[in-house]
Amino acid sequence: MPQPNDQRLFTVILGTNEIASAIGIQLVRAGHCVVLSHDPDPPVIRRKMTFHDALFTDTARLEDIVAERVDDGMQVYQSLRRPPRILVTWLGLLDLLPVRQIDLLIDARLQKRRITPDLRRLALLTIGLGPGFSSNFNCDAAVETRPGKIGLVTGRRWTDAADGIASSLGDVGAERFVYAQFAGRWHTPIEIGTRVYKDFVLGHLSGVPVLAPRDGILRGIARDGSEVPAGVKLLEVDPRGRDAQWTGIDDRGRAIADATMAAVRLNAIRRSTQRNPA
């Protein structure tokens, strides 16, 4: 992919969750300037495994990478002439399109309830992750994110539709989560990484107490003060004891990032072949 005026490759990732963050780390190590664009639905709960909190604290560190918040398109444009970095922003895709032609656009929101957009022609290469994507319909490359099937989707197939079944963590599925029973404002004083016990009050949704679903380590929780819609995950308890993980990139995030990078490399090879046919 071209780099006009000696600028960095300009990558926009929709989402600030743990998958978006894992992909961002690999791309910035490959020389990209990466912008993570926040989307409020669903709220990010595994915040210690993401760059999400840079939106509120100006910077956030994950592994050896520090991401910084940017608030306008000019800051993004200026960053394209600096060393590779990860930027986190409240700006949406429509705000980022005028900055410069986007080299790589990735939808990493993993939306299960909304219709996925047609990303094609919005960037030189577009990649859709999770439910609702097909390289024949709304992106250039689709990546399956379902555990056990993670990888590039070939041909005209769609990624698997969401089935409402939570993946397992230590042989525990959906019962490790608490979901918002109604839309409201969420408040919690509890920090991620805290050991919690079943029925302990972890926060309040519009004044209604929300209890821990089981014993374990708090792996994720929506940020204090968030407005949350009905039906989304409010918190997650890791039941695995000493094997619990609430920081860094986990195996699933790394596998999806690897599959996404494979899609980027495959497309680069295809473009090179088209430019230089044998």
Short mmCIF file of C-alpha atoms in Angstrom, two decimals:
data_model
loop_
_atom_site.label_atom_id
_atom_site.label_comp_id
_atom_site.label_asym_id
_atom_site.label_seq_id
_atom_site.Cartn_x
_atom_site.Cartn_y
_atom_site.Cartn_z
CA MET A 1 0.00 0.00 0.00
CA PRO A 2 1.33 3.47 -0.85
CA GLN A 3 2.69 5.97 1.64
CA PRO A 4 2.04 9.45 0.16
CA ASN A 5 4.51 12.19 1.05
CA ASP A 6 6.55 9.73 3.09
CA GLN A 7 3.76 9.55 5.65
CA ARG A 8 2.95 6.50 7.73
CA LEU A 9 0.40 3.97 6.64
CA PHE A 10 -2.89 5.31 7.98
CA THR A 11 -5.02 2.66 9.68
CA VAL A 12 -8.40 3.24 11.30
CA ILE A 13 -9.84 0.56 13.58
CA LEU A 14 -13.47 0.92 14.59
CA GLY A 15 -13.67 -0.03 18.25
CA THR A 16 -11.54 0.36 21.38
CA ASN A 17 -12.11 -3.13 22.81
CA GLU A 18 -9.53 -5.84 23.50
CA ILE A 19 -9.66 -7.16 19.92
CA ALA A 20 -9.14 -3.72 18.39
CA SER A 21 -6.28 -3.09 20.81
CA ALA A 22 -4.55 -6.42 20.08
CA ILE A 23 -4.69 -5.70 16.34
CA GLY A 24 -3.48 -2.15 16.90
CA ILE A 25 -0.37 -3.41 18.70
CA GLN A 26 0.61 -5.67 15.81
CA LEU A 27 -0.02 -2.96 13.22
CA VAL A 28 1.96 -0.27 15.03
CA ARG A 29 4.87 -2.72 15.28
CA ALA A 30 4.55 -3.13 11.50
CA GLY A 31 4.96 0.62 10.98
CA HIS A 32 1.36 1.86 10.84
CA CYS A 33 -0.11 4.93 12.47
CA VAL A 34 -3.21 3.39 14.08
CA VAL A 35 -6.32 5.26 15.17
CA LEU A 36 -8.82 3.44 17.39
CA SER A 37 -12.24 5.06 16.97
CA HIS A 38 -14.57 4.71 19.95
CA ASP A 39 -18.03 3.23 19.59
CA PRO A 40 -20.29 3.32 22.67
CA ASP A 41 -22.31 0.17 21.92
CA PRO A 42 -21.51 -2.22 23.43
CA PRO A 43 -19.52 -0.68 26.30
CA VAL A 44 -15.95 -1.90 26.77
CA ILE A 45 -15.66 -3.96 29.96
CA ARG A 46 -12.20 -5.63 29.69
CA ARG A 47 -10.57 -2.23 30.00
CA LYS A 48 -7.22 -3.42 31.40
CA MET A 49 -6.81 -5.46 28.19
CA THR A 50 -7.39 -2.42 25.97
CA PHE A 51 -6.38 1.14 25.19
CA HIS A 52 -9.95 2.27 25.85
CA ASP A 53 -9.25 4.27 29.01
CA ALA A 54 -6.94 6.64 27.11
CA LEU A 55 -10.21 8.37 26.17
CA PHE A 56 -10.48 9.48 29.80
CA THR A 57 -6.88 9.58 31.04
CA ASP A 58 -5.08 10.91 27.90
CA THR A 59 -2.80 7.84 27.67
CA ALA A 60 -3.05 4.10 28.29
CA ARG A 61 -0.38 1.38 28.26
CA LEU A 62 -0.79 -2.18 27.00
CA GLU A 63 2.22 -4.49 26.80
CA ASP A 64 5.06 -2.17 25.66
CA ILE A 65 2.86 0.29 23.76
CA VAL A 66 1.50 3.60 25.08
CA ALA A 67 -1.53 4.99 23.25
CA GLU A 68 -2.54 8.62 23.42
CA ARG A 69 -5.85 10.39 22.99
CA VAL A 70 -6.44 12.77 20.10
CA ASP A 71 -9.41 15.09 19.81
CA ASP A 72 -9.33 16.45 16.26
CA GLY A 73 -8.37 15.54 12.73
CA MET A 74 -5.35 17.85 12.63
CA GLN A 75 -3.73 15.95 15.50
CA VAL A 76 -4.24 12.74 13.54
CA TYR A 77 -2.76 14.27 10.36
CA GLN A 78 0.32 15.54 12.21
CA SER A 79 0.84 12.09 13.75
CA LEU A 80 1.12 10.56 10.28
CA ARG A 81 4.53 12.27 9.92
CA ARG A 82 5.84 10.98 13.25
CA PRO A 83 7.04 7.53 14.38
CA PRO A 84 4.40 4.75 14.40
CA ARG A 85 1.92 5.15 17.22
CA ILE A 86 -1.55 4.28 18.45
CA LEU A 87 -4.08 7.04 18.84
CA VAL A 88 -7.44 6.70 20.59
CA THR A 89 -10.24 9.10 19.76
CA TRP A 90 -13.90 9.95 20.19
CA LEU A 91 -13.89 10.91 16.50
CA GLY A 92 -16.02 8.68 14.27
CA LEU A 93 -15.25 7.38 10.80
CA LEU A 94 -16.96 10.35 9.14
CA ASP A 95 -14.60 12.66 11.06
CA LEU A 96 -11.53 10.65 10.07
CA LEU A 97 -12.24 10.23 6.35
CA PRO A 98 -11.24 13.86 5.50
CA VAL A 99 -7.84 13.54 7.26
CA ARG A 100 -6.30 11.60 4.37
CA GLN A 101 -7.05 8.52 2.33
CA ILE A 102 -7.21 5.60 4.73
CA ASP A 103 -4.88 2.75 3.81
CA LEU A 104 -6.49 0.15 6.06
CA LEU A 105 -9.93 0.20 7.70
CA ILE A 106 -10.88 -2.53 10.17
CA ASP A 107 -14.28 -2.94 11.82
CA ALA A 108 -13.39 -4.60 15.14
CA ARG A 109 -16.56 -3.69 17.01
CA LEU A 110 -17.88 -7.28 16.85
CA GLN A 111 -21.43 -6.02 16.79
CA LYS A 112 -23.97 -8.76 17.30
CA ARG A 113 -27.19 -6.79 17.10
CA ARG A 114 -26.69 -4.18 14.40
CA ILE A 115 -26.46 -4.39 10.62
CA THR A 116 -22.84 -4.16 9.54
CA PRO A 117 -21.99 -1.33 7.11
CA ASP A 118 -20.51 -1.65 3.62
CA LEU A 119 -16.89 -0.64 4.19
CA ARG A 120 -15.68 -1.09 0.62
CA ARG A 121 -14.22 1.95 -1.14
CA LEU A 122 -13.79 3.78 2.17
CA ALA A 123 -10.12 2.68 2.28
CA LEU A 124 -7.57 0.92 0.10
CA LEU A 125 -8.21 -2.25 2.13
CA THR A 126 -11.19 -2.95 4.38
CA ILE A 127 -11.47 -5.85 6.83
CA GLY A 128 -14.57 -6.90 8.78
CA LEU A 129 -14.30 -8.94 11.97
CA GLY A 130 -17.02 -11.06 13.54
CA PRO A 131 -20.69 -11.49 12.64
CA GLY A 132 -22.15 -9.96 9.50
CA PHE A 133 -19.22 -9.75 7.09
CA SER A 134 -18.51 -11.18 3.65
CA SER A 135 -15.74 -10.23 1.23
CA ASN A 136 -18.34 -10.46 -1.53
CA PHE A 137 -20.74 -8.01 0.06
CA ASN A 138 -19.43 -5.44 2.55
CA CYS A 139 -15.63 -5.66 2.93
CA ASP A 140 -12.49 -6.75 1.08
CA ALA A 141 -11.61 -9.44 3.63
CA ALA A 142 -13.67 -11.05 6.41
CA VAL A 143 -12.24 -12.64 9.55
CA GLU A 144 -14.10 -15.22 11.64
CA THR A 145 -13.76 -14.53 15.37
CA ARG A 146 -15.68 -17.46 16.85
CA PRO A 147 -13.48 -19.59 19.18
CA GLY A 148 -12.27 -22.69 17.39
CA LYS A 149 -12.86 -21.14 13.96
CA ILE A 150 -10.72 -17.98 14.08
CA GLY A 151 -9.25 -17.17 10.67
CA LEU A 152 -9.75 -15.60 7.27
CA VAL A 153 -13.06 -16.43 5.58
CA THR A 154 -12.47 -17.38 1.95
CA GLY A 155 -14.68 -17.24 -1.11
CA ARG A 156 -18.21 -15.86 -0.97
CA ARG A 157 -19.00 -17.13 2.55
CA TRP A 158 -20.21 -15.00 5.45
CA THR A 159 -18.74 -15.01 8.92
CA ASP A 160 -20.88 -16.92 11.40
CA ALA A 161 -23.94 -15.14 12.73
CA ALA A 162 -24.10 -14.50 16.47
CA ASP A 163 -25.84 -17.38 18.24
CA GLY A 164 -26.16 -15.82 21.69
CA ILE A 165 -23.94 -18.51 23.27
CA ALA A 166 -21.05 -17.11 25.31
CA SER A 167 -17.60 -18.65 24.82
CA SER A 168 -16.22 -20.65 27.73
CA LEU A 169 -13.61 -19.44 30.18
CA GLY A 170 -12.43 -22.13 32.56
CA ASP A 171 -15.49 -24.23 31.64
CA VAL A 172 -17.78 -21.34 32.58
CA GLY A 173 -19.93 -19.66 29.93
CA ALA A 174 -22.52 -16.90 30.14
CA GLU A 175 -22.91 -17.31 33.91
CA ARG A 176 -19.66 -15.38 34.44
CA PHE A 177 -21.26 -12.21 33.00
CA VAL A 178 -23.89 -9.82 34.27
CA TYR A 179 -26.03 -8.16 31.61
CA ALA A 180 -27.90 -4.86 31.90
CA GLN A 181 -31.56 -5.66 32.48
CA PHE A 182 -32.57 -2.18 31.31
CA ALA A 183 -30.96 0.99 29.95
CA GLY A 184 -29.52 3.31 32.57
CA ARG A 185 -26.52 5.00 34.12
CA TRP A 186 -23.94 2.67 35.64
CA HIS A 187 -21.95 3.44 38.78
CA THR A 188 -19.30 1.27 40.42
CA PRO A 189 -16.43 1.81 42.89
CA ILE A 190 -14.86 -1.61 42.15
CA GLU A 191 -11.60 -1.92 40.21
CA ILE A 192 -10.76 -4.59 37.65
CA GLY A 193 -8.53 -7.27 39.21
CA THR A 194 -10.41 -7.28 42.52
CA ARG A 195 -11.31 -10.65 44.05
CA VAL A 196 -15.09 -10.79 44.40
CA TYR A 197 -17.59 -13.22 45.86
CA LYS A 198 -21.00 -14.36 44.71
CA ASP A 199 -23.79 -11.84 45.51
CA PHE A 200 -21.32 -9.08 46.45
CA VAL A 201 -22.66 -5.71 45.25
CA LEU A 202 -20.40 -4.54 42.41
CA GLY A 203 -22.32 -1.45 41.36
CA HIS A 204 -25.67 0.13 40.69
CA LEU A 205 -27.58 0.57 37.44
CA SER A 206 -29.80 3.64 37.84
CA GLY A 207 -29.85 2.94 41.57
CA VAL A 208 -30.57 -0.80 41.33
CA PRO A 209 -27.81 -2.95 42.91
CA VAL A 210 -25.94 -5.38 40.63
CA LEU A 211 -24.44 -8.46 42.26
CA ALA A 212 -21.42 -10.62 41.45
CA PRO A 213 -22.66 -13.77 39.67
CA ARG A 214 -19.98 -16.02 41.22
CA ASP A 215 -16.66 -16.08 43.08
CA GLY A 216 -13.57 -15.07 41.14
CA ILE A 217 -11.48 -12.17 39.88
CA LEU A 218 -13.21 -9.19 38.29
CA ARG A 219 -11.98 -9.44 34.70
CA GLY A 220 -14.01 -6.60 33.28
CA ILE A 221 -16.53 -3.98 34.29
CA ALA A 222 -18.13 -1.03 32.51
CA ARG A 223 -16.56 2.30 33.39
CA ASP A 224 -18.10 4.22 36.27
CA GLY A 225 -20.59 6.81 35.04
CA SER A 226 -21.32 5.08 31.72
CA GLU A 227 -24.72 5.24 30.06
CA VAL A 228 -25.49 1.67 29.02
CA PRO A 229 -28.25 0.24 26.82
CA ALA A 230 -30.34 -2.74 27.81
CA GLY A 231 -28.93 -6.21 27.15
CA VAL A 232 -25.20 -5.41 27.10
CA LYS A 233 -22.53 -6.90 29.34
CA LEU A 234 -21.91 -4.89 32.49
CA LEU A 235 -19.20 -7.02 34.05
CA GLU A 236 -17.31 -10.32 33.88
CA VAL A 237 -15.88 -12.50 36.63
CA ASP A 238 -12.96 -14.82 35.77
CA PRO A 239 -13.47 -18.11 37.65
CA ARG A 240 -10.02 -19.59 36.96
CA GLY A 241 -8.30 -18.74 40.25
CA ARG A 242 -4.54 -18.43 39.79
CA ASP A 243 -4.97 -18.69 36.02
CA ALA A 244 -7.27 -15.67 35.86
CA GLN A 245 -6.24 -12.94 33.39
CA TRP A 246 -7.48 -9.37 33.43
CA THR A 247 -4.54 -7.48 31.87
CA GLY A 248 -2.60 -7.78 28.61
CA ILE A 249 -3.58 -9.55 25.41
CA ASP A 250 -5.26 -12.94 25.86
CA ASP A 251 -5.03 -15.93 23.53
CA ARG A 252 -8.23 -15.13 21.64
CA GLY A 253 -7.21 -11.52 21.03
CA ARG A 254 -3.79 -12.58 19.81
CA ALA A 255 -5.28 -15.22 17.48
CA ILE A 256 -7.72 -12.73 15.93
CA ALA A 257 -4.92 -10.19 15.53
CA ASP A 258 -2.77 -12.83 13.82
CA ALA A 259 -5.62 -13.69 11.43
CA THR A 260 -6.15 -10.01 10.65
CA MET A 261 -2.46 -9.49 9.93
CA ALA A 262 -2.53 -12.55 7.66
CA ALA A 263 -5.38 -10.90 5.72
CA VAL A 264 -3.33 -7.70 5.39
CA ARG A 265 -0.27 -9.59 4.14
CA LEU A 266 -2.31 -11.69 1.69
CA ASN A 267 -3.87 -8.58 0.21
CA ALA A 268 -0.45 -6.93 -0.13
CA ILE A 269 0.82 -9.98 -2.04
CA ARG A 270 -2.22 -9.91 -4.31
CA ARG A 271 -1.76 -6.21 -5.06
CA SER A 272 1.93 -6.72 -5.78
CA THR A 273 1.14 -9.59 -8.15
CA GLN A 274 -1.45 -7.47 -9.97
CA ARG A 275 1.05 -4.65 -10.42
CA ASN A 276 3.88 -6.95 -11.47
CA PRO A 277 2.37 -9.92 -13.32
CA ALA A 278 4.75 -12.74 -14.22
#
